[in-house]
Short mmCIF file of C-alpha atoms and ligand atoms in Angstrom, two decimals:
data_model
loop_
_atom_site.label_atom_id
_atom_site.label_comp_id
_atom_site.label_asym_id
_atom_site.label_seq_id
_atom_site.Cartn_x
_atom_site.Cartn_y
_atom_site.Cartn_z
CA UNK A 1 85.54 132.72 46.06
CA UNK A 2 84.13 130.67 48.53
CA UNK A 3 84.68 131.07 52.06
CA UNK A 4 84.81 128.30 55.35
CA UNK A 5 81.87 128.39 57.51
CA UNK A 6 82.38 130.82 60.92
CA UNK A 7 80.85 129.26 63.51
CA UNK A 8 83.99 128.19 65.59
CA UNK A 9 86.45 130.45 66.97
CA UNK A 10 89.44 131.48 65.40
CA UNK A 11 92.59 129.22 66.52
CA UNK A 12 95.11 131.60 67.42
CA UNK A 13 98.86 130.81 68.92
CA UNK A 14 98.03 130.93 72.45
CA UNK A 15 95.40 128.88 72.31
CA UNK A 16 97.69 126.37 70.73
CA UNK A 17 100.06 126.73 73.66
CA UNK A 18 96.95 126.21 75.95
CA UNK A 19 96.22 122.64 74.97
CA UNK A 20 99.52 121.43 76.30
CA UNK A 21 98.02 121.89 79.56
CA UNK A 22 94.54 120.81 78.80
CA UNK A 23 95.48 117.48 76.67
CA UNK A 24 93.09 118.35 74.11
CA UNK A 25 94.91 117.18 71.14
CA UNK A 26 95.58 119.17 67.88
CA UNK A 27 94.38 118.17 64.89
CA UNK A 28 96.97 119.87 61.97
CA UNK A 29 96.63 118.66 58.36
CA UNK A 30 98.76 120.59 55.24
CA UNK A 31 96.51 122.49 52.32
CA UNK A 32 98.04 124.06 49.71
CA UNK A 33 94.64 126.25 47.72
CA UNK A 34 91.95 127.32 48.19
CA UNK A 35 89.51 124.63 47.49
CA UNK A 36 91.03 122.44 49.95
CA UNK A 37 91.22 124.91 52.81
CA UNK A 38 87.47 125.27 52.99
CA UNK A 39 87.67 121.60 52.74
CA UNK A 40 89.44 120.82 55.69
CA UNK A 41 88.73 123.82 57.64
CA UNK A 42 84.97 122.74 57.39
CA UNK A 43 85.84 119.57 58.89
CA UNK A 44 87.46 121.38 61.90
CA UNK A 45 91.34 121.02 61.92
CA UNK A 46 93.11 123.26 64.48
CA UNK A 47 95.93 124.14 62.01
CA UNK A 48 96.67 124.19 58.24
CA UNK A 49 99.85 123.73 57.28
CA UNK A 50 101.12 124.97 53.82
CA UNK A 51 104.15 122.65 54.03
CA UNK A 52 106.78 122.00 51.80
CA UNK A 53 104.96 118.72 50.92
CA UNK A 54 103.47 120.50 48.41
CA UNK A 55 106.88 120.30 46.35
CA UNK A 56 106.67 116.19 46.12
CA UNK A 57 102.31 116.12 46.49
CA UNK A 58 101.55 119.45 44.33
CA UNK A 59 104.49 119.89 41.92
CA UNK A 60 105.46 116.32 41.16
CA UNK A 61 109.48 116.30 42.62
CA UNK A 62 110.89 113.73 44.38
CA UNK A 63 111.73 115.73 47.25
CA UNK A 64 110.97 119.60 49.14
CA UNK A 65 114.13 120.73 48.24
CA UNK A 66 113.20 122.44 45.13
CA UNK A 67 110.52 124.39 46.01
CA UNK A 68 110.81 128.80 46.16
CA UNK A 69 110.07 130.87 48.82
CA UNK A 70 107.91 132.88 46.18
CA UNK A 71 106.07 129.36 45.50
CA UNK A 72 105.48 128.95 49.24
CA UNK A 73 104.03 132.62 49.50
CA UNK A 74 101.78 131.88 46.44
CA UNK A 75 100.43 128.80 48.12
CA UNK A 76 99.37 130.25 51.27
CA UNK A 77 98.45 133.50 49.64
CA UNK A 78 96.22 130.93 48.36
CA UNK A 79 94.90 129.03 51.59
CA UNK A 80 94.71 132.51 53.67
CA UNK A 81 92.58 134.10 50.70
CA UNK A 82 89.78 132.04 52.41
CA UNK A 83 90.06 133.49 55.94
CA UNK A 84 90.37 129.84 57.50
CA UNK A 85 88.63 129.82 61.13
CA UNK A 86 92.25 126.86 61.61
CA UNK A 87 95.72 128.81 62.00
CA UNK A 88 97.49 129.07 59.00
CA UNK A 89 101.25 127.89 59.56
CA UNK A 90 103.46 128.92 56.39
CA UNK A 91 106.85 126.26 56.03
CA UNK A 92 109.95 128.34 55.08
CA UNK A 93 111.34 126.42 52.25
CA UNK A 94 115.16 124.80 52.12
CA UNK A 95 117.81 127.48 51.99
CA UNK A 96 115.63 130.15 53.06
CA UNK A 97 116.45 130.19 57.40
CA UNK A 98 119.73 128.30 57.41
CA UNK A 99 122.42 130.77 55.98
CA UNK A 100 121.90 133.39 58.85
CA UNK A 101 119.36 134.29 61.49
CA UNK A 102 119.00 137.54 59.76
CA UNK A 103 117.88 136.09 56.28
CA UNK A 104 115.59 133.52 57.92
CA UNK A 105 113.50 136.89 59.73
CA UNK A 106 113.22 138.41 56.34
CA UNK A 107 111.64 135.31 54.66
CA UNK A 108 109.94 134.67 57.38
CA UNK A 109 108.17 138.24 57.07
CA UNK A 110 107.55 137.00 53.59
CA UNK A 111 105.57 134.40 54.78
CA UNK A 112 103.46 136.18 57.56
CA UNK A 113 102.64 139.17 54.87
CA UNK A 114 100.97 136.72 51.97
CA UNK A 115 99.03 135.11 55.12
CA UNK A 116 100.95 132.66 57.44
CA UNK A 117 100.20 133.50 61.31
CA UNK A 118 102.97 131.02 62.28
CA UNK A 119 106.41 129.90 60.56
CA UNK A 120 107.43 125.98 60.55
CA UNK A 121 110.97 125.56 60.02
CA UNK A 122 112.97 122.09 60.32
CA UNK A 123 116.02 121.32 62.78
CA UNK A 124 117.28 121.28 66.31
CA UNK A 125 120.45 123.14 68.27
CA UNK A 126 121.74 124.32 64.65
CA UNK A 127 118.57 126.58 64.13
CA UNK A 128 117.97 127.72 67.39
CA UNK A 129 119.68 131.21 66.81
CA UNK A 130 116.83 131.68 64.03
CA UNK A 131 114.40 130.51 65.56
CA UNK A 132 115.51 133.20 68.11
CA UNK A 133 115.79 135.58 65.82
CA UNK A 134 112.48 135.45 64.10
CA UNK A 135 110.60 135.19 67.84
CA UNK A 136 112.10 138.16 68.72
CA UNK A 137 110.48 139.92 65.36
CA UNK A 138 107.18 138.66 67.08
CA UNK A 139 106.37 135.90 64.54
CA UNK A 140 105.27 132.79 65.97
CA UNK A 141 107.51 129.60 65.17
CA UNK A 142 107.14 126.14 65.15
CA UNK A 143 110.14 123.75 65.15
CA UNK A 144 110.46 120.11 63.36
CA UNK A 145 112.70 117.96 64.64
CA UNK A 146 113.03 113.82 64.01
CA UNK A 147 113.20 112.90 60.10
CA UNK A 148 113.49 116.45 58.79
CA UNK A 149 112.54 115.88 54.69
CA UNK A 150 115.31 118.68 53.98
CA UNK A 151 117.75 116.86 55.47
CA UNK A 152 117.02 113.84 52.96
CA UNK A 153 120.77 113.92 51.70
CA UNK A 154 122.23 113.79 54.96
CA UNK A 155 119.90 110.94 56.03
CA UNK A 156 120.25 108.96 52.98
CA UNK A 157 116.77 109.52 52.05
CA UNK A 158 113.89 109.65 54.15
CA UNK A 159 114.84 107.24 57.53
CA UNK A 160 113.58 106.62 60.44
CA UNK A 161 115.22 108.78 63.10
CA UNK A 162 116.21 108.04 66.65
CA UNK A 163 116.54 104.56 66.66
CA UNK A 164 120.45 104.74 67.44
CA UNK A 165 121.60 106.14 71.05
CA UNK A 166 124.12 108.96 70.86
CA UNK A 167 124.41 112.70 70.06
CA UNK A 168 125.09 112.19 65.81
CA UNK A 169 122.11 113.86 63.91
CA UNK A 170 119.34 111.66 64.79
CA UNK A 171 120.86 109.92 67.74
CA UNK A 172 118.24 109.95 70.95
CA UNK A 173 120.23 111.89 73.16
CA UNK A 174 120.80 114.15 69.74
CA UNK A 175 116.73 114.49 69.85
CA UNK A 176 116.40 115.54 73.03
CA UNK A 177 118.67 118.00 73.08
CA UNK A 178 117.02 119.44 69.89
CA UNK A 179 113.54 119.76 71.22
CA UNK A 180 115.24 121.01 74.24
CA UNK A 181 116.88 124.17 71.69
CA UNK A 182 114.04 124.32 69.59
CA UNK A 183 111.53 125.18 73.04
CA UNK A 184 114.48 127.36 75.24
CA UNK A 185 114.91 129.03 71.24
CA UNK A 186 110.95 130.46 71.84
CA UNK A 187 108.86 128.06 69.66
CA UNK A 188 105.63 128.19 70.27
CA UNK A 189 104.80 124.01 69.27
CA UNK A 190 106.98 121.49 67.92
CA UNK A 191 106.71 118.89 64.68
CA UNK A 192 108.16 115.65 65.86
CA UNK A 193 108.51 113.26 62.56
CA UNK A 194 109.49 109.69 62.03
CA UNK A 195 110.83 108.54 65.45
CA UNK A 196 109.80 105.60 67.53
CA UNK A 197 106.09 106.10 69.84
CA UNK A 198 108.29 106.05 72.74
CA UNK A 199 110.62 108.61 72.16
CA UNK A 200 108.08 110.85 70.85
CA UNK A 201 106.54 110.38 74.07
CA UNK A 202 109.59 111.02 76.17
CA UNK A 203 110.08 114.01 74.46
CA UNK A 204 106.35 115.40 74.61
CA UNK A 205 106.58 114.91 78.64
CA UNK A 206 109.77 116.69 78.71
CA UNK A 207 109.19 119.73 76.51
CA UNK A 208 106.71 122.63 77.99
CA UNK A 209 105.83 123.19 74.36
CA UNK A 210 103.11 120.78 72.11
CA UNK A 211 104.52 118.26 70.32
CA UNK A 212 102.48 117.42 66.84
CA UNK A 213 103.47 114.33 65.78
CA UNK A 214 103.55 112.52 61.95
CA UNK A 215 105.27 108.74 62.02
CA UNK A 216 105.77 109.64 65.77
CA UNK A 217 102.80 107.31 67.67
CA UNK A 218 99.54 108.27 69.66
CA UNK A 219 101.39 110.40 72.52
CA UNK A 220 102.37 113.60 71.26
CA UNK A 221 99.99 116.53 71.74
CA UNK A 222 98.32 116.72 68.17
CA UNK A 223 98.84 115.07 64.92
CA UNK A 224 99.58 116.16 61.20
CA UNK A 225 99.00 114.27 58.19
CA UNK A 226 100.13 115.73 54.36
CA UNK A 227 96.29 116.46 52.60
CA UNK A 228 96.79 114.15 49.48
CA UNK A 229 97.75 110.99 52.14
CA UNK A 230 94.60 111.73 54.23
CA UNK A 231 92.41 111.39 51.17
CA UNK A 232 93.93 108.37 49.23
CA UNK A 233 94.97 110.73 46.36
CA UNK A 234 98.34 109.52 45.69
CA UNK A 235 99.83 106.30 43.90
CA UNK A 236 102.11 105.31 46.76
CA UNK A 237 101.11 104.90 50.15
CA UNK A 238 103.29 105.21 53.70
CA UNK A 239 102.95 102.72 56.65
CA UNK A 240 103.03 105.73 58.94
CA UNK A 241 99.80 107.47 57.31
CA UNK A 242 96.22 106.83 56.90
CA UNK A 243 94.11 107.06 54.32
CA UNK A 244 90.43 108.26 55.65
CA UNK A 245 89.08 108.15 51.52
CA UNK A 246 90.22 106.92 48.39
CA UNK A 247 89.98 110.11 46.42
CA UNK A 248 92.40 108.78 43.68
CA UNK A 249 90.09 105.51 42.86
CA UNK A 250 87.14 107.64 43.63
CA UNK A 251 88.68 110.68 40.63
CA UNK A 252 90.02 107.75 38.36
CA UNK A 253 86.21 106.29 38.44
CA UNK A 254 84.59 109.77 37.91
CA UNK A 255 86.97 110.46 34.66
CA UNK A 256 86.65 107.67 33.30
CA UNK A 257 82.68 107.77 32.88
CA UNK A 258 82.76 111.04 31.55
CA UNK A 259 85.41 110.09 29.11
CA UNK A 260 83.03 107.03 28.37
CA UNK A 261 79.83 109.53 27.98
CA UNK A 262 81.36 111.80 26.09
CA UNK A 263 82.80 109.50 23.24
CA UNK A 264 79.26 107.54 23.46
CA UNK A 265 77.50 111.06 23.29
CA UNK A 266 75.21 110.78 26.27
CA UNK A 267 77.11 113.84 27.55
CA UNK A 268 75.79 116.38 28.05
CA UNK A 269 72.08 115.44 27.93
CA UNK A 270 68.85 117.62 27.27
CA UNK A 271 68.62 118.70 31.21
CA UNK A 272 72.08 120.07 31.04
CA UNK A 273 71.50 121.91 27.29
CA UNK A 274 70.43 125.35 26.71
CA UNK A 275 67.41 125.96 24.90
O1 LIG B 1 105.58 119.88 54.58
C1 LIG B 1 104.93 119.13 55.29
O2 LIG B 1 103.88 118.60 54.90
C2 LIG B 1 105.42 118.86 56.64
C3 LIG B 1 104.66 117.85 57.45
C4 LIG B 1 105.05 116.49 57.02
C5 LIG B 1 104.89 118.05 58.90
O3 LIG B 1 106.38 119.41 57.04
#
């Protein structure tokens, strides 16, 4: 097994709460193995997150609803096997925090004993009593408020939040109030997804707490970005993310010249034969 290089210091949950205050922004980015952790934790992120993502990225579904609890330990088993110098932040899965406070402690203990150091869970006022709850069993949370992926059938899919004024899921005044819950509720940072810049900025001035932003402008405290958009590896493409590579076209190329070598049988050549 190979293991990230140790030269930085290990980013722990008060440091995150210490960059509110020096503006030094956070640089989060999901992983789901271990290949990819030493990857990206070479490279210096703050935080890996072992999101849900990995349901529609990793496992091929069209949304994060499907994906286990047990699936979500297994992945960041996976990612904390390599002792990342970043924070590892485990997401509780859909269903797992939202049928009692009590329920979302115990999977969240799940998550912190196969590796997590921090829980992510999704929603505003309505999960404040868990996020309460799990605080109070002295695990770290982080909230997620904005376009909330498992909300995706109460949304209609995956929309652009807070574009309408009001107090309706996804209304403005409905936003602030959630990061409001989600920070008085003990989280230790806040995801902000899929709302306009200037909200996110509103919010991130408002809130004592960092805001990491994804589809939510330059403002907020730190950024995130799912692994497989970073690197070009998927087929589809969002107007909110970047791709820094083109892994995909980069793979695709790789493949197909070892397909092409091995059916024309210059692979595997003398210098890569026993003798
Ligand atoms: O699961 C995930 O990748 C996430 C990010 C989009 C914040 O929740």
């Amino acid at each position: 097994m190979t293991t990230a290089p140790s030269s930085r210091a290990k980013f722990t949950v008060p440091m995150l709460a210490a960059r509110k205050a020096t503006q030094e922004k956070i640089a989060m980015i999901t992983a789901y193995d271990a290949t990819f952790t030493c990857i990206v934790d070479a490279a210096g992120v703050d935080i890996i997150l072992v999101g849900d993502s990995v349901a529609t990225v990793f496992q091929g579904e069209r949304t994060t609803l499907p994906v286990t609890l047990w699936e979500m330990e297994y992945h960041t088993r996976l990612v904390a096997k390599t002792r990342p110098r970043a924070m590892i932040v485990g997401d509780l899965p859909f269903g797992t925090y939202q049928v009692s406070p009590e329920l979302a402690v115990t999977h969240s203990v799940a998550l912190i004993k196969a590796g997590a150091e921090c829980v992510k869970l999704e929603g505003g006022i309505h999960m404040a009593p868990a996020i309460q709850a799990i605080t109070r069993a002295d695990i770290p949370v982080m909230g997620h408020i904005g376009l909330t992926p498992q909300s995706y059938h109460r949304m209609g899919g995956n929309k652009v939040q807070g574009r309408t004024d009001g107090i309706d899921p996804g209304g403005r005044d409905r936003l602030f109030e959630d990061a409001y819950a989600v920070e008085q509720a003990g989280a230790c940072a806040l995801v902000i997804e899929g709302i306009p810049g200037s909200l996110a900025r509103e919010i991130t001035d408002k809130v004592s707490i960092p805001t990491i932003g994804i589809g939510a402008g330059v403002h907020c405290d730190g950024q995130v970005l799912v692994l497989h958009d970073a690197l070009g590896l998927n087929e589809r493409s969002f107007s909110f993310a970047k791709a820094y590579a083109q892994l995909r076209t980069t793979s695709i190329d790789a493949i197909t010249q070892y397909v092409a070598e091995v059916r024309t049988g210059v692979w595997p050549d003398d210098s890569h034969t026993f003798h």
